[in-house]
Coordinates of C-alpha atoms in Angstrom, one line a residue:
M1 CA 0.0 0.0 0.0
S2 CA 1.4 3.4 -1.0
D3 CA 2.2 6.0 1.7
K4 CA 1.9 8.8 -0.9
P5 CA -0.6 11.3 0.4
A6 CA -3.8 11.9 -1.7
T7 CA -3.6 14.9 -3.9
P8 CA -6.0 17.6 -2.6
T9 CA -8.9 18.6 -4.8
P10 CA -8.2 22.0 -6.4
A11 CA -10.4 24.9 -5.2
G12 CA -13.2 26.2 -7.3
D13 CA -15.3 24.6 -10.1
R14 CA -14.5 23.2 -13.5
I15 CA -14.0 25.8 -16.1
A16 CA -16.8 24.4 -18.4
K17 CA -19.3 24.5 -15.5
V18 CA -18.4 28.1 -14.7
I19 CA -18.9 29.1 -18.4
A20 CA -22.2 27.3 -18.5
R21 CA -23.3 28.9 -15.2
A22 CA -22.7 32.3 -16.7
G23 CA -25.1 31.5 -19.5
V24 CA -22.6 31.9 -22.3
A25 CA -22.9 28.3 -23.5
S26 CA -24.0 24.8 -22.3
R27 CA -21.4 22.7 -20.6
R28 CA -20.9 20.6 -23.7
E29 CA -20.5 23.7 -25.9
A30 CA -18.1 25.2 -23.4
E31 CA -15.9 22.1 -23.6
K32 CA -15.8 22.5 -27.4
L33 CA -14.8 26.2 -27.1
I34 CA -12.0 25.2 -24.8
E35 CA -10.8 22.4 -27.1
T36 CA -10.7 24.8 -30.0
G37 CA -8.6 27.3 -28.1
Q38 CA -11.3 30.0 -27.7
V39 CA -11.0 30.2 -23.9
S40 CA -8.2 31.8 -21.9
V41 CA -7.6 31.9 -18.1
N42 CA -5.4 34.7 -16.7
G43 CA -4.1 35.5 -20.1
K44 CA -3.2 31.9 -21.0
V45 CA -5.1 29.9 -23.7
I46 CA -6.3 26.5 -22.5
T47 CA -7.2 23.5 -24.5
S48 CA -8.4 21.1 -21.8
P49 CA -11.5 21.4 -19.6
A50 CA -9.7 19.6 -16.8
L51 CA -9.2 22.9 -14.9
N52 CA -10.7 24.3 -11.8
V53 CA -11.2 28.1 -11.5
T54 CA -12.3 30.5 -8.8
G55 CA -13.8 34.0 -8.7
K56 CA -10.2 35.4 -8.6
D57 CA -9.4 34.0 -12.1
R58 CA -9.9 36.1 -15.2
I59 CA -11.7 34.1 -17.9
V60 CA -12.1 35.2 -21.5
V61 CA -14.4 33.4 -23.9
K62 CA -14.2 34.2 -27.6
G63 CA -12.4 37.5 -26.9
R64 CA -14.9 38.6 -24.2
A65 CA -14.3 38.6 -20.5
L66 CA -16.7 36.3 -18.6
Q67 CA -19.1 38.3 -16.5
A68 CA -20.3 37.3 -13.1
P69 CA -23.3 34.9 -13.5
E70 CA -26.8 36.4 -13.3
P71 CA -29.2 35.0 -10.7
A72 CA -30.6 31.6 -11.9
R73 CA -34.0 31.9 -13.6
M74 CA -36.5 29.5 -15.2
W75 CA -39.4 29.9 -17.6
L76 CA -42.3 27.9 -18.8
Y77 CA -42.6 27.8 -22.6
H78 CA -45.5 26.3 -24.6
K79 CA -43.7 24.8 -27.6
P80 CA -45.7 24.6 -30.8
T81 CA -45.3 21.8 -33.3
G82 CA -42.9 22.4 -36.2
L83 CA -40.0 23.8 -34.2
V84 CA -36.8 22.1 -33.4
T85 CA -35.5 22.1 -29.8
S86 CA -32.0 23.1 -30.7
H87 CA -29.9 26.2 -31.0
K88 CA -28.8 25.2 -34.5
D89 CA -30.3 22.7 -36.9
E90 CA -28.3 20.8 -39.5
Q91 CA -31.3 21.0 -41.9
D92 CA -31.7 24.7 -41.3
R93 CA -35.2 24.2 -39.8
E94 CA -36.8 26.8 -37.5
T95 CA -35.9 26.4 -33.9
I96 CA -37.7 27.4 -30.6
F97 CA -34.9 29.9 -30.0
D98 CA -35.8 31.7 -33.2
N99 CA -39.3 32.3 -31.8
L100 CA -38.6 33.4 -28.2
P101 CA -39.3 37.0 -27.0
E102 CA -36.4 39.3 -27.7
D103 CA -36.1 40.5 -24.1
L104 CA -35.3 37.0 -22.9
P105 CA -31.6 36.4 -22.0
R106 CA -29.7 33.5 -23.5
V107 CA -31.5 30.4 -22.3
M108 CA -31.2 26.6 -22.6
S109 CA -33.9 24.0 -22.8
V110 CA -34.4 21.4 -20.1
G111 CA -34.6 18.3 -22.2
R112 CA -36.3 18.2 -25.6
L113 CA -39.6 17.8 -27.4
D114 CA -39.7 16.4 -30.9
L115 CA -40.4 18.4 -34.0
N116 CA -44.1 17.2 -34.0
S117 CA -44.6 17.3 -30.3
E118 CA -46.0 20.3 -28.4
G119 CA -46.5 21.5 -24.9
L120 CA -44.5 22.4 -21.8
L121 CA -40.8 23.0 -22.2
L122 CA -38.7 24.4 -19.3
L123 CA -36.1 27.0 -20.1
T124 CA -33.3 28.2 -17.8
N125 CA -30.3 30.5 -18.0
D126 CA -28.3 28.3 -15.6
G127 CA -26.4 25.3 -17.0
G128 CA -26.2 23.7 -13.5
I129 CA -30.0 23.6 -13.2
K130 CA -30.4 22.3 -16.7
R131 CA -28.1 19.4 -15.9
Q132 CA -29.7 18.6 -12.6
L133 CA -33.3 18.5 -14.0
E134 CA -32.2 16.3 -16.9
L135 CA -30.6 13.6 -14.7
P136 CA -32.6 10.4 -14.5
S137 CA -31.9 10.4 -10.7
T138 CA -34.1 13.6 -10.4
G139 CA -37.1 11.3 -11.1
W140 CA -39.6 14.0 -11.9
L141 CA -42.8 12.7 -13.5
R142 CA -43.5 14.2 -16.9
K143 CA -47.1 13.9 -18.1
Y144 CA -48.4 13.9 -21.7
R145 CA -51.8 14.0 -23.3
V146 CA -51.6 11.6 -26.3
R147 CA -54.0 11.1 -29.1
V148 CA -53.6 7.8 -30.9
K149 CA -55.3 6.4 -34.0
G150 CA -57.1 3.1 -33.2
T151 CA -59.5 1.6 -30.8
V152 CA -58.3 1.6 -27.2
D153 CA -59.4 0.0 -23.9
D154 CA -57.7 -0.3 -20.6
A155 CA -56.5 -3.8 -21.2
K156 CA -54.7 -2.8 -24.4
L157 CA -52.5 -0.4 -22.4
T158 CA -51.3 -3.1 -19.9
P159 CA -48.0 -3.9 -21.7
L160 CA -46.9 -0.3 -21.3
R161 CA -47.5 -0.4 -17.6
K162 CA -45.2 -3.4 -17.3
G163 CA -42.5 -2.0 -19.6
V164 CA -41.9 -2.9 -23.2
V165 CA -38.8 -3.6 -25.3
V166 CA -38.6 -1.9 -28.7
D167 CA -35.8 -2.6 -31.2
G168 CA -33.7 -4.1 -28.4
E169 CA -34.2 -1.0 -26.1
K170 CA -36.1 -1.5 -22.8
F171 CA -38.5 1.2 -21.8
Q172 CA -39.4 1.6 -18.1
P173 CA -43.0 1.0 -17.0
M174 CA -45.2 4.0 -17.8
E175 CA -48.2 5.4 -16.0
V176 CA -50.9 5.1 -18.6
S177 CA -54.7 5.8 -18.3
F178 CA -57.4 5.6 -20.9
D179 CA -59.4 8.8 -21.2
R180 CA -61.9 8.5 -24.0
Q181 CA -62.6 7.2 -27.5
Q182 CA -63.3 9.9 -30.0
G183 CA -64.3 8.4 -33.3
A184 CA -61.3 6.7 -34.9
N185 CA -59.0 8.2 -32.3
A186 CA -58.5 7.9 -28.6
W187 CA -57.0 10.1 -25.9
V188 CA -54.7 8.6 -23.2
T189 CA -52.6 10.2 -20.5
V190 CA -49.0 9.0 -20.2
G191 CA -46.5 9.6 -17.3
L192 CA -42.8 9.0 -17.6
R193 CA -39.9 9.5 -15.2
E194 CA -37.2 9.3 -17.8
G195 CA -37.6 10.1 -21.5
K196 CA -35.8 8.4 -24.4
N197 CA -35.9 9.5 -28.0
R198 CA -39.5 9.3 -29.3
E199 CA -40.2 6.9 -26.4
I200 CA -44.0 7.3 -26.3
R201 CA -44.4 7.1 -30.1
R202 CA -42.3 4.0 -30.3
A203 CA -44.0 2.3 -27.3
M204 CA -47.5 3.0 -28.8
E205 CA -46.5 1.5 -32.1
S206 CA -45.4 -1.6 -30.3
I207 CA -49.0 -2.2 -29.2
G208 CA -50.5 -1.3 -32.6
L209 CA -51.3 2.4 -32.0
S210 CA -50.2 5.4 -34.0
V211 CA -49.6 8.7 -32.2
N212 CA -51.0 11.7 -34.2
R213 CA -50.8 14.3 -31.4
L214 CA -48.6 14.5 -28.3
I215 CA -48.8 17.3 -25.7
R216 CA -46.6 17.6 -22.6
V217 CA -48.8 19.0 -19.9
S218 CA -46.4 18.9 -16.9
Y219 CA -42.8 18.5 -15.9
G220 CA -42.6 17.6 -12.3
P221 CA -44.4 20.3 -10.3
F222 CA -44.5 22.7 -13.2
Q223 CA -47.8 22.8 -15.2
L224 CA -48.6 24.0 -18.7
G225 CA -51.9 25.3 -17.5
T226 CA -53.5 27.9 -19.7
L227 CA -50.3 29.1 -21.3
K228 CA -50.9 29.5 -25.1
Q229 CA -48.7 28.2 -27.8
G230 CA -45.6 30.3 -28.3
E231 CA -45.9 32.1 -25.0
V232 CA -43.4 32.2 -22.2
E233 CA -43.9 32.8 -18.4
E234 CA -41.2 33.2 -15.8
I235 CA -41.3 31.0 -12.7
R236 CA -41.1 32.8 -9.5
R237 CA -37.7 32.4 -7.8
K238 CA -39.1 31.3 -4.5
V239 CA -41.0 28.5 -6.3
M240 CA -37.8 27.5 -8.0
R241 CA -35.9 27.3 -4.7
D242 CA -38.7 25.4 -3.0
Q243 CA -39.1 22.9 -5.8
L244 CA -35.4 22.3 -6.5
G245 CA -34.5 22.2 -2.8
L246 CA -31.7 24.7 -3.1
S247 CA -31.0 27.9 -1.2
A248 CA -30.9 31.5 -2.4
E249 CA -27.1 31.3 -2.4
D250 CA -27.1 28.3 -4.7
F251 CA -29.0 30.4 -7.2
G252 CA -26.7 33.4 -6.8
D253 CA -29.8 35.4 -5.7
T254 CA -29.8 36.7 -2.2
D255 CA -32.7 39.1 -2.4
A256 CA -35.2 36.5 -3.6
A257 CA -37.0 39.0 -5.9
P258 CA -40.1 37.5 -7.5
G259 CA -40.0 36.5 -11.1
Q260 CA -41.8 38.4 -13.8
K261 CA -44.1 37.3 -16.6
V262 CA -43.1 37.7 -20.2
R263 CA -45.7 38.1 -22.9
R264 CA -48.5 36.7 -20.7
P265 CA -52.0 37.3 -22.0
L266 CA -54.3 39.5 -19.8
R267 CA -57.3 37.7 -18.4
K268 CA -60.8 39.2 -18.2
P269 CA -62.2 39.5 -14.7
K270 CA -64.7 36.8 -13.9
S271 CA -66.4 38.6 -11.0
K272 CA -69.0 41.2 -11.6
G273 CA -68.9 42.8 -8.2
R274 CA -68.9 46.5 -7.3
F275 CA -66.0 48.8 -7.4
G276 CA -63.0 47.4 -5.6
G277 CA -64.3 43.8 -5.7
P278 CA -62.3 40.8 -6.9
G279 CA -61.3 41.3 -10.5
Q280 CA -62.9 44.7 -10.6
P281 CA -61.5 48.2 -11.1
G282 CA -61.0 50.5 -8.1
R283 CA -63.1 53.6 -7.6
P284 CA -62.3 56.4 -9.9
R285 CA -60.2 59.2 -8.5
E286 CA -61.7 62.6 -8.0
E287 CA -59.5 64.2 -10.8
D288 CA -60.7 61.4 -13.2
Q289 CA -64.3 62.5 -12.6
K290 CA -63.8 65.9 -14.2
A291 CA -65.2 66.6 -17.6
P292 CA -62.7 65.9 -20.3
R293 CA -61.4 69.0 -22.1
G294 CA -62.5 69.6 -25.7
A295 CA -65.7 67.5 -25.4
G296 CA -68.3 69.4 -27.5
G297 CA -72.0 69.2 -27.6
K298 CA -74.6 69.3 -25.0
G299 CA -74.2 67.3 -21.8
R300 CA -76.7 65.1 -20.0
D301 CA -79.4 66.1 -17.7
P302 CA -77.8 67.5 -14.5
R303 CA -80.2 65.5 -12.4
K304 CA -79.0 62.3 -14.1
A305 CA -75.4 63.4 -13.7
N306 CA -75.9 63.9 -10.0
S307 CA -77.5 60.5 -9.6
A308 CA -74.5 58.8 -11.3
G309 CA -72.1 60.8 -9.1
A310 CA -69.9 59.8 -6.2
R311 CA -70.5 56.4 -4.5
D312 CA -69.8 55.3 -1.0
S313 CA -67.5 52.4 -0.1
S314 CA -70.4 49.9 -0.6
G315 CA -70.8 51.1 -4.2
K316 CA -74.2 52.8 -3.6
P317 CA -74.7 56.5 -4.6
D318 CA -74.2 58.7 -1.6
G319 CA -76.5 61.4 -2.9
K320 CA -73.9 64.1 -3.2
P321 CA -73.5 65.7 -6.6
T322 CA -69.9 65.6 -8.0
R323 CA -68.9 68.9 -9.6
S324 CA -65.7 70.0 -11.2
G325 CA -64.0 73.4 -11.0
G326 CA -65.7 76.5 -12.7
G327 CA -69.2 75.3 -11.7
K328 CA -69.4 72.8 -14.5
R329 CA -71.0 69.5 -13.8
A330 CA -68.9 66.4 -13.8
T331 CA -69.3 63.8 -16.5
D332 CA -68.9 60.1 -16.3
P333 CA -65.3 59.1 -16.9
S334 CA -66.5 56.7 -19.6
Q335 CA -67.9 59.7 -21.6
S336 CA -64.5 60.7 -23.0
L337 CA -64.0 61.8 -26.6
R338 CA -65.4 59.4 -29.1
R339 CA -63.8 60.0 -32.5
G340 CA -64.8 63.7 -32.5
K341 CA -68.4 63.1 -31.6
P342 CA -70.0 65.0 -28.7
A343 CA -69.7 63.4 -25.3
G344 CA -72.8 61.7 -24.0
K345 CA -74.0 60.2 -27.3
P346 CA -74.3 56.5 -27.6
G347 CA -72.2 54.4 -29.9
G348 CA -68.6 54.7 -31.1
K349 CA -65.4 53.7 -29.4
P350 CA -63.5 55.8 -26.9
G351 CA -61.1 58.2 -28.6
T352 CA -57.4 57.9 -28.1
K353 CA -56.3 61.5 -28.9
S354 CA -53.8 63.1 -26.5
G355 CA -56.3 65.9 -25.8
A356 CA -58.8 63.6 -24.1
S357 CA -58.5 62.8 -20.4
A358 CA -57.0 59.4 -19.6
R359 CA -59.4 56.6 -18.8
P360 CA -58.6 55.0 -15.4
T361 CA -57.6 51.4 -15.3
G362 CA -58.2 49.2 -12.3
G363 CA -57.6 45.8 -10.8
G364 CA -58.9 43.9 -13.9
G365 CA -55.4 44.0 -15.4
K366 CA -53.1 46.5 -17.0
G367 CA -54.7 48.3 -19.8
K368 CA -58.3 47.2 -18.9
P369 CA -60.6 50.1 -19.5
F370 CA -62.8 51.6 -16.7
S371 CA -66.4 50.5 -17.1
A372 CA -69.0 52.9 -15.7
R373 CA -71.9 51.3 -13.8
K374 CA -75.4 52.6 -14.3
P375 CA -77.1 53.6 -11.0
R376 CA -79.6 51.2 -9.8

């Protein structure tokens, strides 16, 4: 037995991991950059990824100094069919990265979806998170809604629950449930804990079924929900830390600021309550109740104007007339300029000229117009 002491592990992290963590490239791409002499450390070009670096080392990638890594972030993306899950495609087909919002930083996909598959795809700017979530040991269940051509019953799906062998490759048992028969097609729900290339399609073919639509609806705790095709939504960082079991320091994010949504569609309020109720706009401000400048034509009956005036906290009229300066009666905020027509006339859409007073927006979402309520 040798008495030679064990060599201590160098401080820091592998150079490829550090480059991937900074979001410049994936770990595999970083290794290729190193092997082709496009990376230098402290002024010396390196050609092997077998090097540990620390924050004190100066790293240059493709002529640019490596910046400190940004806080780790993740997004939900609803991938449409017809897009390749790759940064570059050998056949020059359109990729998901060609269709992401321009304000997104450089991101990497967690796993892949085939060209003809759609649904939830996780994106991240952190190579470490990408690698962790792709490992089979993570064991997160991925669920798919699958439409197959053929007649299906519960017994027909039994082989998939036991595990099948296709072309000499063994597939792990799947969680499969029959949903409904719809004419010549049937819908089933499939759950996998590890995904191989075209696994569901090949497994279905082995029992005589042909997949004609495949939608991933969840990846572990993250759900596709109502996200529309091509849209992206950022996952809140607190949710990330809780679900991945990592601390704020592991993410390089000590303030734990909440994530923000990207190109998320606004939803219409479902409730029809009074002002200030769930999904409803707040009460109009006093200055918003003044008559808009430049509104020509005759106004409404003052008695009617008074009856539609200020309301108390319960939403009922308080009986007090609302008047603006100069002795002129107030007009309903919804009676703004309407394409040059006199205020108070029915029909027409609200004008958008700069001379008209702004219409207040409320809790129904950014950009939702204020809707005046008629007195009861």
